[in-house]
């Protein structure tokens, strides 16, 4: 008899069900070696939900909501992290990658990084510290931290950490990690402006996308995350990362994950470590990952189902502006979007300008443009979704927008694409709107 067949452990068939659910919805893999984690996590999740593991799984099988998935995910994922973990990566960033990226981005003066699977945020802050220590004076820096665990993201957003997060060496951190009298560590104000944390399930086909801020990146860190994934799911994530990076952009992974990366990356050996670089050699078809993505990549699409279509010239201009945003060239994207709007006012143009201005930190102007987008085209789903997700909008109004988004997607099939600035699957639009709505309602 194995350990799992005895009470109080979870029945083997329920572990199988949990494995199936977590694989299908999060890409996670629970092999015999980490079944114990699943067993304990499932029991803890069930206790927190005042239910039995079997009944919680019944609910998860019939309720696709992200809120219920969260109830399980937070107990079965490992959020282990600390500042400057694997310091060789940060040394390589500072000494090798950053000088090269700064040269390559000398014209746009923008550097964009993503910590994918950031847990409580220490990796994102560490990357921000290195970027700020070298490039803050001359570049606009943005760092995005994402995770599937909303509790971890809450910690990341507070920017206050205990001693355990500082257990490694803290190079370049002077002035950025502030020691409080009570022993905690607080992130300095100037660093907080560079970093933002968002929920993103890496198994969802929603990146690269302007709506998730995952386009036109120079640098992606994804360490100690894909080791928990099904190999096929990890390959799909890596193929998407390839699309998120600009040519010459870097992907920093844990050692074993690199074997799953698509051909469009080259391996760069740097002293004690290796990183992947998106090929820029025009002879190499960099944009063709070896892995075919089963799900579509968000891209500009205007079929005009619910609104007037832009003219052919307008569409061409919009695509150019969107391409600049996709390359992370925020200044050019802003200029092109303004130009487009001057000749033809379209909801997609207003939406695009709002998103790029939002990325530049011009939040009031972005909000004004999103409101105009919705006023001009009340049934343009993605514009309304962006407004419903904008934290600056008043909660009652946000809830109204999100409810309208859900009405607009109605009974449309999950994998159908919602057209617009960054055509996304209906399933994702529904999930984002439902999750945001629940949070607003929970806050009331
Ligand atoms: C061990 S932590 C790694 C933290 C950090 N990257 C580091 O190396 O220090 C793994 C993180 O991956 C997150 N994760 C697991 N599955 C995920 C998914 N499908 N999408 C996004 N994040 C996920 C977990 O919630 C957890 O916070």
Coordinates of C-alpha atoms and ligand atoms in Angstrom, one line a residue:
X1 CA 0.0 0.0 0.0
X2 CA 1.5 3.4 -0.9
X3 CA 1.4 6.4 1.4
X4 CA -1.4 7.9 -0.7
X5 CA -3.8 5.1 -0.2
X6 CA -4.0 5.5 3.5
X7 CA -6.1 8.1 5.4
X8 CA -5.8 11.0 6.1
X9 CA -4.1 11.3 2.7
X10 CA -6.0 12.3 -0.5
X11 CA -7.3 9.3 -2.5
X12 CA -5.1 8.5 -5.5
X13 CA -8.0 9.1 -8.0
X14 CA -8.4 12.6 -6.5
X15 CA -4.7 13.3 -6.9
X16 CA -5.1 12.3 -10.5
X17 CA -8.0 14.6 -10.9
X18 CA -6.1 17.5 -9.3
X19 CA -3.1 16.7 -11.6
X20 CA -5.4 16.9 -14.6
X21 CA -7.0 20.2 -13.6
X22 CA -3.7 21.9 -12.8
X23 CA -2.1 20.6 -16.0
X24 CA -5.0 21.8 -18.2
X25 CA -5.4 25.2 -16.6
X26 CA -1.9 26.1 -15.4
X27 CA 0.4 23.9 -17.4
X28 CA 1.7 22.4 -14.1
X29 CA 3.0 18.9 -13.8
X30 CA 2.8 16.8 -10.6
X31 CA 4.9 13.7 -11.1
X32 CA 5.3 11.1 -8.3
X33 CA 8.3 13.1 -6.9
X34 CA 6.1 16.1 -6.0
X35 CA 2.8 14.3 -5.2
X36 CA 3.4 15.0 -1.6
X37 CA 3.2 18.7 -2.3
X38 CA -0.1 18.2 -4.2
X39 CA -1.5 16.0 -1.5
X40 CA -0.8 18.5 1.3
X41 CA -1.7 21.5 -0.8
X42 CA -5.0 19.9 -1.8
X43 CA -5.9 19.2 1.8
X44 CA -5.0 22.7 2.9
X45 CA -7.0 24.2 0.0
X46 CA -10.0 22.1 1.0
X47 CA -9.7 23.1 4.6
X48 CA -9.6 26.8 3.7
X49 CA -12.7 26.3 1.5
X50 CA -14.5 24.4 4.3
X51 CA -14.8 21.4 2.0
X52 CA -13.4 18.0 1.4
X53 CA -10.7 17.5 -1.3
X54 CA -13.1 15.5 -3.5
X55 CA -15.8 18.1 -3.3
X56 CA -13.4 20.9 -4.0
X57 CA -12.3 19.0 -7.1
X58 CA -16.0 18.5 -8.1
X59 CA -16.4 22.3 -7.9
X60 CA -13.2 22.9 -9.8
X61 CA -14.4 20.6 -12.6
X62 CA -17.7 22.5 -13.0
X63 CA -16.6 26.0 -12.1
X64 CA -14.0 27.5 -14.5
X65 CA -13.6 30.7 -12.5
X66 CA -10.2 32.0 -11.7
X67 CA -11.2 32.7 -8.1
X68 CA -11.8 29.0 -7.4
X69 CA -8.6 28.0 -9.2
X70 CA -6.8 30.5 -7.0
X71 CA -8.0 28.6 -3.9
X72 CA -6.0 25.6 -5.1
X73 CA -3.1 27.2 -6.8
X74 CA -1.9 29.2 -3.8
X75 CA -1.5 25.9 -1.9
X76 CA 0.2 23.8 -4.5
X77 CA 2.7 26.2 -6.0
X78 CA 6.1 27.0 -4.5
X79 CA 6.8 30.7 -4.1
X80 CA 10.4 30.3 -2.9
X81 CA 12.5 33.4 -3.8
X82 CA 14.8 36.0 -2.5
X83 CA 16.7 39.1 -3.6
X84 CA 19.5 38.4 -6.1
X85 CA 18.9 34.7 -6.2
X86 CA 21.4 33.1 -8.6
X87 CA 23.6 36.2 -8.4
X88 CA 25.6 35.1 -11.5
X89 CA 22.5 36.1 -13.6
X90 CA 22.5 39.6 -12.1
X91 CA 26.3 40.0 -12.6
X92 CA 25.8 39.0 -16.2
X93 CA 23.0 41.4 -16.6
X94 CA 25.0 44.3 -15.2
X95 CA 28.3 43.5 -16.9
X96 CA 27.3 42.0 -20.2
X97 CA 23.7 42.2 -21.2
X98 CA 22.9 45.7 -20.1
X99 CA 25.8 47.5 -21.8
X100 CA 24.8 45.7 -25.0
X101 CA 21.1 46.5 -24.7
X102 CA 21.9 50.1 -23.9
X103 CA 23.9 50.4 -27.1
X104 CA 21.2 48.7 -29.1
X105 CA 18.4 50.8 -27.6
X106 CA 20.4 54.0 -27.8
X107 CA 17.8 55.5 -30.2
X108 CA 14.6 54.7 -28.3
X109 CA 16.1 55.0 -24.8
X110 CA 13.6 52.5 -23.4
X111 CA 14.4 49.3 -21.7
X112 CA 11.7 46.8 -20.8
X113 CA 12.0 43.8 -18.6
X114 CA 9.6 41.0 -17.4
X115 CA 10.0 38.7 -14.4
X116 CA 7.6 35.9 -15.4
X117 CA 6.6 33.8 -12.3
X118 CA 8.0 36.5 -10.0
X119 CA 6.4 35.0 -6.8
X120 CA 6.6 37.8 -4.1
X121 CA 8.6 40.0 -6.4
X122 CA 12.2 39.9 -5.2
X123 CA 13.4 38.9 -8.7
X124 CA 11.6 41.8 -10.4
X125 CA 13.0 44.2 -7.8
X126 CA 16.5 42.8 -8.2
X127 CA 16.4 43.2 -12.0
X128 CA 15.1 46.8 -11.4
X129 CA 18.0 47.6 -9.1
X130 CA 20.5 46.4 -11.7
X131 CA 18.8 48.4 -14.5
X132 CA 18.5 51.5 -12.3
X133 CA 22.1 51.3 -11.2
X134 CA 23.3 51.6 -14.7
X135 CA 20.7 53.0 -17.0
X136 CA 18.3 55.2 -14.9
X137 CA 19.8 58.5 -16.0
X138 CA 19.5 57.9 -19.7
X139 CA 16.7 55.4 -20.2
X140 CA 13.0 55.0 -19.5
X141 CA 12.9 51.7 -17.5
X142 CA 10.0 49.4 -16.9
X143 CA 9.9 46.1 -15.1
X144 CA 6.8 43.9 -15.1
X145 CA 6.4 41.2 -12.5
X146 CA 3.7 38.6 -13.1
X147 CA 2.5 35.5 -11.2
X148 CA -0.4 33.2 -11.0
X149 CA -0.6 33.5 -7.2
X150 CA -2.5 36.6 -6.2
X151 CA -1.3 36.4 -2.5
X152 CA 2.3 36.6 -3.7
X153 CA 1.5 39.5 -5.9
X154 CA 0.0 41.4 -2.9
X155 CA 3.3 41.0 -1.0
X156 CA 5.2 42.1 -4.1
X157 CA 3.0 45.3 -4.4
X158 CA 3.6 46.2 -0.7
X159 CA 7.3 46.2 -1.3
X160 CA 8.0 45.3 2.3
X161 CA 10.1 42.1 3.0
X162 CA 11.4 40.1 6.0
X163 CA 14.9 39.0 6.7
X164 CA 14.4 35.7 4.7
X165 CA 14.2 37.7 1.5
X166 CA 17.6 39.1 2.1
X167 CA 19.4 35.9 2.9
X168 CA 21.7 36.1 -0.1
X169 CA 24.4 38.7 -1.0
X170 CA 22.9 42.0 -2.0
X171 CA 25.1 43.6 -4.6
X172 CA 24.3 47.0 -6.1
X173 CA 21.4 47.3 -3.7
X174 CA 22.6 50.4 -1.7
X175 CA 19.9 53.0 -1.5
X176 CA 17.3 50.8 -3.1
X177 CA 16.6 48.3 -0.3
X178 CA 15.9 50.3 2.9
X179 CA 16.4 48.8 6.3
X180 CA 13.6 49.6 8.7
X181 CA 14.0 49.8 12.5
X182 CA 11.6 46.8 12.9
X183 CA 14.0 44.7 10.8
X184 CA 12.0 44.7 7.6
X185 CA 13.3 45.8 4.3
X186 CA 11.4 48.4 2.2
X187 CA 11.8 49.1 -1.5
X188 CA 12.9 52.7 -2.1
X189 CA 10.3 55.1 -3.7
X190 CA 12.3 55.7 -6.9
X191 CA 12.4 52.0 -7.6
X192 CA 8.7 51.5 -7.0
X193 CA 7.9 53.8 -9.9
X194 CA 9.7 51.4 -12.3
X195 CA 8.1 48.1 -11.4
X196 CA 4.5 47.0 -11.6
X197 CA 3.0 43.6 -10.7
X198 CA 0.1 41.9 -12.5
X199 CA -1.6 38.6 -12.5
X200 CA -0.8 36.5 -15.5
X201 CA -1.1 32.7 -15.9
X202 CA 1.7 31.7 -18.2
X203 CA -0.5 28.9 -19.6
X204 CA -3.0 31.4 -21.0
X205 CA -2.5 32.5 -24.6
X206 CA -2.4 36.2 -23.8
X207 CA 1.1 37.2 -24.5
X208 CA 2.7 39.0 -26.2
X209 CA 0.1 41.6 -25.9
X210 CA -0.2 45.4 -25.3
X211 CA -3.1 44.6 -23.0
X212 CA -0.8 42.6 -20.7
X213 CA 2.3 44.8 -21.3
X214 CA 4.2 41.8 -22.5
X215 CA 5.3 43.1 -26.0
X216 CA 8.6 44.6 -27.1
X217 CA 10.7 43.3 -24.3
X218 CA 14.4 43.5 -24.0
X219 CA 14.7 41.0 -21.1
X220 CA 12.7 38.2 -19.7
X221 CA 13.6 36.4 -16.4
X222 CA 11.8 33.1 -15.9
X223 CA 13.7 31.1 -13.4
X224 CA 12.5 28.2 -11.2
X225 CA 9.1 28.3 -12.8
X226 CA 9.1 26.0 -15.9
X227 CA 10.6 23.2 -14.0
X228 CA 7.1 22.7 -12.5
X229 CA 5.5 22.7 -16.0
X230 CA 4.6 19.9 -18.4
X231 CA 7.3 19.9 -21.0
X232 CA 4.8 20.7 -23.8
X233 CA 3.4 23.6 -21.8
X234 CA 6.9 24.9 -21.1
X235 CA 7.7 24.7 -24.8
X236 CA 4.7 26.8 -25.6
X237 CA 5.6 29.4 -22.9
X238 CA 9.1 29.6 -24.4
X239 CA 7.8 30.0 -27.9
X240 CA 5.6 32.9 -26.7
X241 CA 8.6 34.5 -24.8
X242 CA 10.4 34.4 -28.2
X243 CA 7.6 36.5 -29.7
X244 CA 7.6 38.9 -26.7
X245 CA 11.3 39.8 -27.1
X246 CA 12.7 42.3 -29.6
X247 CA 15.5 41.0 -31.8
X248 CA 18.6 40.7 -29.7
X249 CA 16.5 40.5 -26.5
X250 CA 17.6 38.2 -23.7
X251 CA 15.9 35.3 -21.9
X252 CA 17.3 34.2 -18.6
X253 CA 16.1 30.8 -17.5
X254 CA 17.1 28.1 -15.0
X255 CA 19.7 25.8 -16.5
X256 CA 17.5 22.8 -17.5
X257 CA 14.8 24.8 -19.2
X258 CA 17.0 26.1 -22.0
X259 CA 16.8 22.7 -23.7
X260 CA 13.1 23.3 -24.4
X261 CA 13.6 26.7 -26.0
X262 CA 12.8 27.2 -29.7
X263 CA 15.5 27.5 -32.4
X264 CA 15.0 31.2 -32.7
X265 CA 17.3 31.6 -29.6
X266 CA 21.0 31.3 -29.5
X267 CA 22.9 30.3 -26.4
X268 CA 25.3 32.9 -25.0
X269 CA 28.0 31.7 -22.6
X270 CA 28.9 34.3 -20.0
X271 CA 31.5 33.3 -17.4
X272 CA 29.6 31.1 -14.9
X273 CA 26.3 31.2 -16.7
X274 CA 24.5 31.0 -20.0
X275 CA 21.6 33.0 -21.3
X276 CA 19.5 32.9 -24.4
X277 CA 19.4 35.6 -27.0
X278 CA 16.7 36.1 -29.7
X279 CA 18.6 35.8 -32.9
X280 CA 18.9 38.9 -35.0
X281 CA 20.7 37.4 -37.9
X282 CA 18.4 38.1 -40.8
X283 CA 19.5 34.8 -42.4
X284 CA 18.0 32.9 -39.5
X285 CA 14.2 32.9 -39.5
X286 CA 14.2 34.2 -35.9
X287 CA 10.5 34.8 -35.8
X288 CA 9.7 31.1 -36.5
X289 CA 9.7 29.2 -33.3
X290 CA 10.2 25.4 -33.7
X291 CA 7.1 24.8 -31.6
X292 CA 3.8 25.5 -33.2
X293 CA 1.5 27.4 -30.9
X294 CA -1.8 25.7 -30.6
X295 CA -3.4 28.9 -29.6
X296 CA -3.3 32.2 -31.5
X297 CA -1.0 35.0 -30.7
X298 CA -2.8 38.3 -29.9
X299 CA -2.5 40.6 -32.9
X300 CA -4.2 43.5 -34.4
X301 CA -7.5 42.5 -36.0
X302 CA -10.4 44.7 -37.0
X303 CA -13.3 42.9 -38.6
X304 CA -15.6 45.6 -37.4
X305 CA -18.3 43.2 -36.2
X306 CA -19.7 45.8 -33.8
X307 CA -18.5 49.1 -35.2
X308 CA -17.3 51.0 -38.2
X309 CA -14.1 49.8 -39.7
X310 CA -11.1 52.1 -40.1
X311 CA -10.3 53.0 -43.7
X312 CA -7.6 51.0 -45.5
X313 CA -5.1 53.8 -45.0
X314 CA -6.2 54.2 -41.4
X315 CA -5.7 50.5 -40.8
X316 CA -2.2 50.6 -42.4
X317 CA -1.3 53.5 -40.1
X318 CA -2.7 51.8 -37.1
X319 CA -0.7 48.6 -37.8
X320 CA 2.5 50.7 -38.1
X321 CA 1.8 52.3 -34.7
X322 CA 1.0 49.0 -33.2
X323 CA 4.2 47.5 -34.6
X324 CA 6.2 50.3 -33.0
X325 CA 4.5 49.5 -29.7
X326 CA 5.2 45.8 -30.2
X327 CA 8.8 46.6 -30.6
X328 CA 8.8 48.5 -27.3
X329 CA 9.4 51.8 -29.1
X330 CA 6.9 53.7 -27.0
X331 CA 7.8 57.2 -28.2
X332 CA 7.4 56.2 -31.9
X333 CA 4.2 54.4 -31.2
X334 CA 2.8 57.5 -29.4
X335 CA 3.8 59.7 -32.3
X336 CA 2.3 57.4 -34.9
X337 CA -0.9 56.8 -32.9
X338 CA -1.3 60.6 -32.6
X339 CA -0.7 61.0 -36.3
X340 CA -3.2 58.3 -37.1
X341 CA -5.9 59.9 -34.9
X342 CA -5.3 63.2 -36.5
X343 CA -6.3 61.8 -39.9
X344 CA -8.9 59.3 -38.7
X345 CA -10.4 58.9 -35.3
X346 CA -11.0 55.2 -34.6
X347 CA -11.6 53.3 -31.3
X348 CA -8.6 51.2 -32.0
X349 CA -6.4 54.3 -32.5
X350 CA -7.7 55.9 -29.2
X351 CA -7.2 52.6 -27.4
X352 CA -3.7 52.2 -28.7
X353 CA -2.7 55.7 -27.7
X354 CA -4.3 55.1 -24.3
X355 CA -2.2 51.9 -23.8
X356 CA 1.1 53.4 -24.8
X357 CA 0.5 56.5 -22.7
X358 CA -0.4 54.3 -19.8
X359 CA 3.0 52.5 -20.3
X360 CA 4.7 55.9 -20.2
X361 CA 3.0 56.6 -16.8
X362 CA 0.6 59.2 -18.3
X363 CA -2.3 57.6 -16.5
X364 CA -4.7 60.5 -16.5
X365 CA -4.4 61.1 -20.2
X366 CA -4.7 57.3 -20.8
X367 CA -7.9 57.2 -18.7
X368 CA -9.4 60.1 -20.6
X369 CA -8.6 58.4 -23.9
X370 CA -10.1 55.1 -22.7
X371 CA -13.3 56.9 -21.8
X372 CA -13.4 58.5 -25.2
X373 CA -12.9 55.0 -26.8
X374 CA -15.9 53.6 -25.0
X375 CA -18.0 56.7 -25.6
X376 CA -17.2 56.5 -29.4
X377 CA -17.7 52.7 -29.6
X378 CA -19.7 51.3 -26.7
X379 CA -19.5 47.8 -28.0
X380 CA -15.8 47.6 -28.6
X381 CA -15.1 44.9 -26.1
X382 CA -11.3 45.4 -25.6
X383 CA -11.6 49.1 -25.1
X384 CA -14.3 48.6 -22.5
X385 CA -12.2 45.8 -20.8
X386 CA -9.2 48.1 -20.6
X387 CA -11.4 50.8 -19.0
X388 CA -12.9 48.2 -16.6
X389 CA -9.4 47.1 -15.6
X390 CA -8.0 50.7 -15.1
X391 CA -7.5 51.1 -11.4
X392 CA -7.8 54.9 -11.7
X393 CA -11.5 54.5 -12.8
X394 CA -14.0 54.6 -10.0
X395 CA -15.0 51.1 -8.8
X396 CA -18.7 51.4 -9.5
X397 CA -18.0 52.5 -13.1
X398 CA -15.4 49.8 -13.5
X399 CA -17.9 47.1 -12.4
X400 CA -20.4 48.5 -15.0
X401 CA -17.8 48.2 -17.8
X402 CA -16.8 44.7 -16.8
X403 CA -20.5 43.6 -16.6
X404 CA -21.0 45.0 -20.1
X405 CA -17.9 43.2 -21.4
X406 CA -19.4 39.9 -20.1
X407 CA -22.7 40.7 -21.8
X408 CA -20.9 41.5 -25.1
X409 CA -19.0 38.3 -25.2
X410 CA -22.2 36.5 -24.0
X411 CA -22.2 33.0 -25.2
X412 CA -19.4 33.3 -27.7
X413 CA -17.1 30.2 -27.8
X414 CA -14.0 30.3 -25.7
X415 CA -11.4 30.1 -28.5
X416 CA -13.1 32.7 -30.7
X417 CA -11.1 35.9 -31.0
X418 CA -12.4 39.2 -29.8
X419 CA -11.1 41.6 -32.4
X420 CA -9.4 45.0 -31.8
X421 CA -6.1 46.3 -30.8
X422 CA -4.8 43.0 -29.6
X423 CA -7.2 40.3 -30.6
X424 CA -7.6 38.0 -27.7
X425 CA -9.5 34.8 -27.1
X426 CA -13.0 35.2 -25.6
X427 CA -12.1 32.8 -22.8
X428 CA -9.4 35.2 -21.6
X429 CA -11.6 38.3 -21.9
X430 CA -14.3 36.5 -19.9
X431 CA -11.8 35.4 -17.3
X432 CA -10.2 38.8 -16.8
X433 CA -13.5 40.6 -16.6
X434 CA -15.0 38.0 -14.1
X435 CA -11.9 38.1 -11.9
X436 CA -11.7 41.9 -11.8
X437 CA -15.5 42.1 -11.2
X438 CA -15.2 39.7 -8.2
X439 CA -12.4 41.7 -6.7
X440 CA -14.3 44.9 -7.0
X441 CA -17.4 43.3 -5.5
X442 CA -15.3 41.8 -2.7
X443 CA -13.9 45.2 -1.9
X444 CA -17.3 46.8 -1.4
Ligands
LIG1 C1 9.8 29.1 -7.1 S1 8.9 30.5 -7.6 C2 10.1 31.4 -8.6 C3 10.3 32.8 -8.2 C4 11.4 33.5 -8.9 N1 11.2 33.4 -10.4 C5 12.8 33.0 -8.5 O1 13.4 32.3 -9.3 O2 13.2 33.3 -7.4 C6 7.8 29.9 -8.8 C7 6.6 30.8 -9.1 O3 6.0 30.4 -10.3 C8 4.6 30.7 -10.2 N2 3.8 29.9 -11.2 C9 3.6 28.6 -11.2 N3 2.8 28.3 -12.3 C10 2.5 29.5 -12.9 C11 1.8 29.8 -14.1 N4 1.0 28.9 -14.8 N5 1.7 31.1 -14.5 C12 2.4 32.0 -13.8 N6 3.2 31.8 -12.7 C13 3.2 30.5 -12.3 C14 4.3 30.3 -8.8 O4 3.1 30.9 -8.3 C15 5.5 30.8 -8.1 O5 5.3 32.0 -7.5

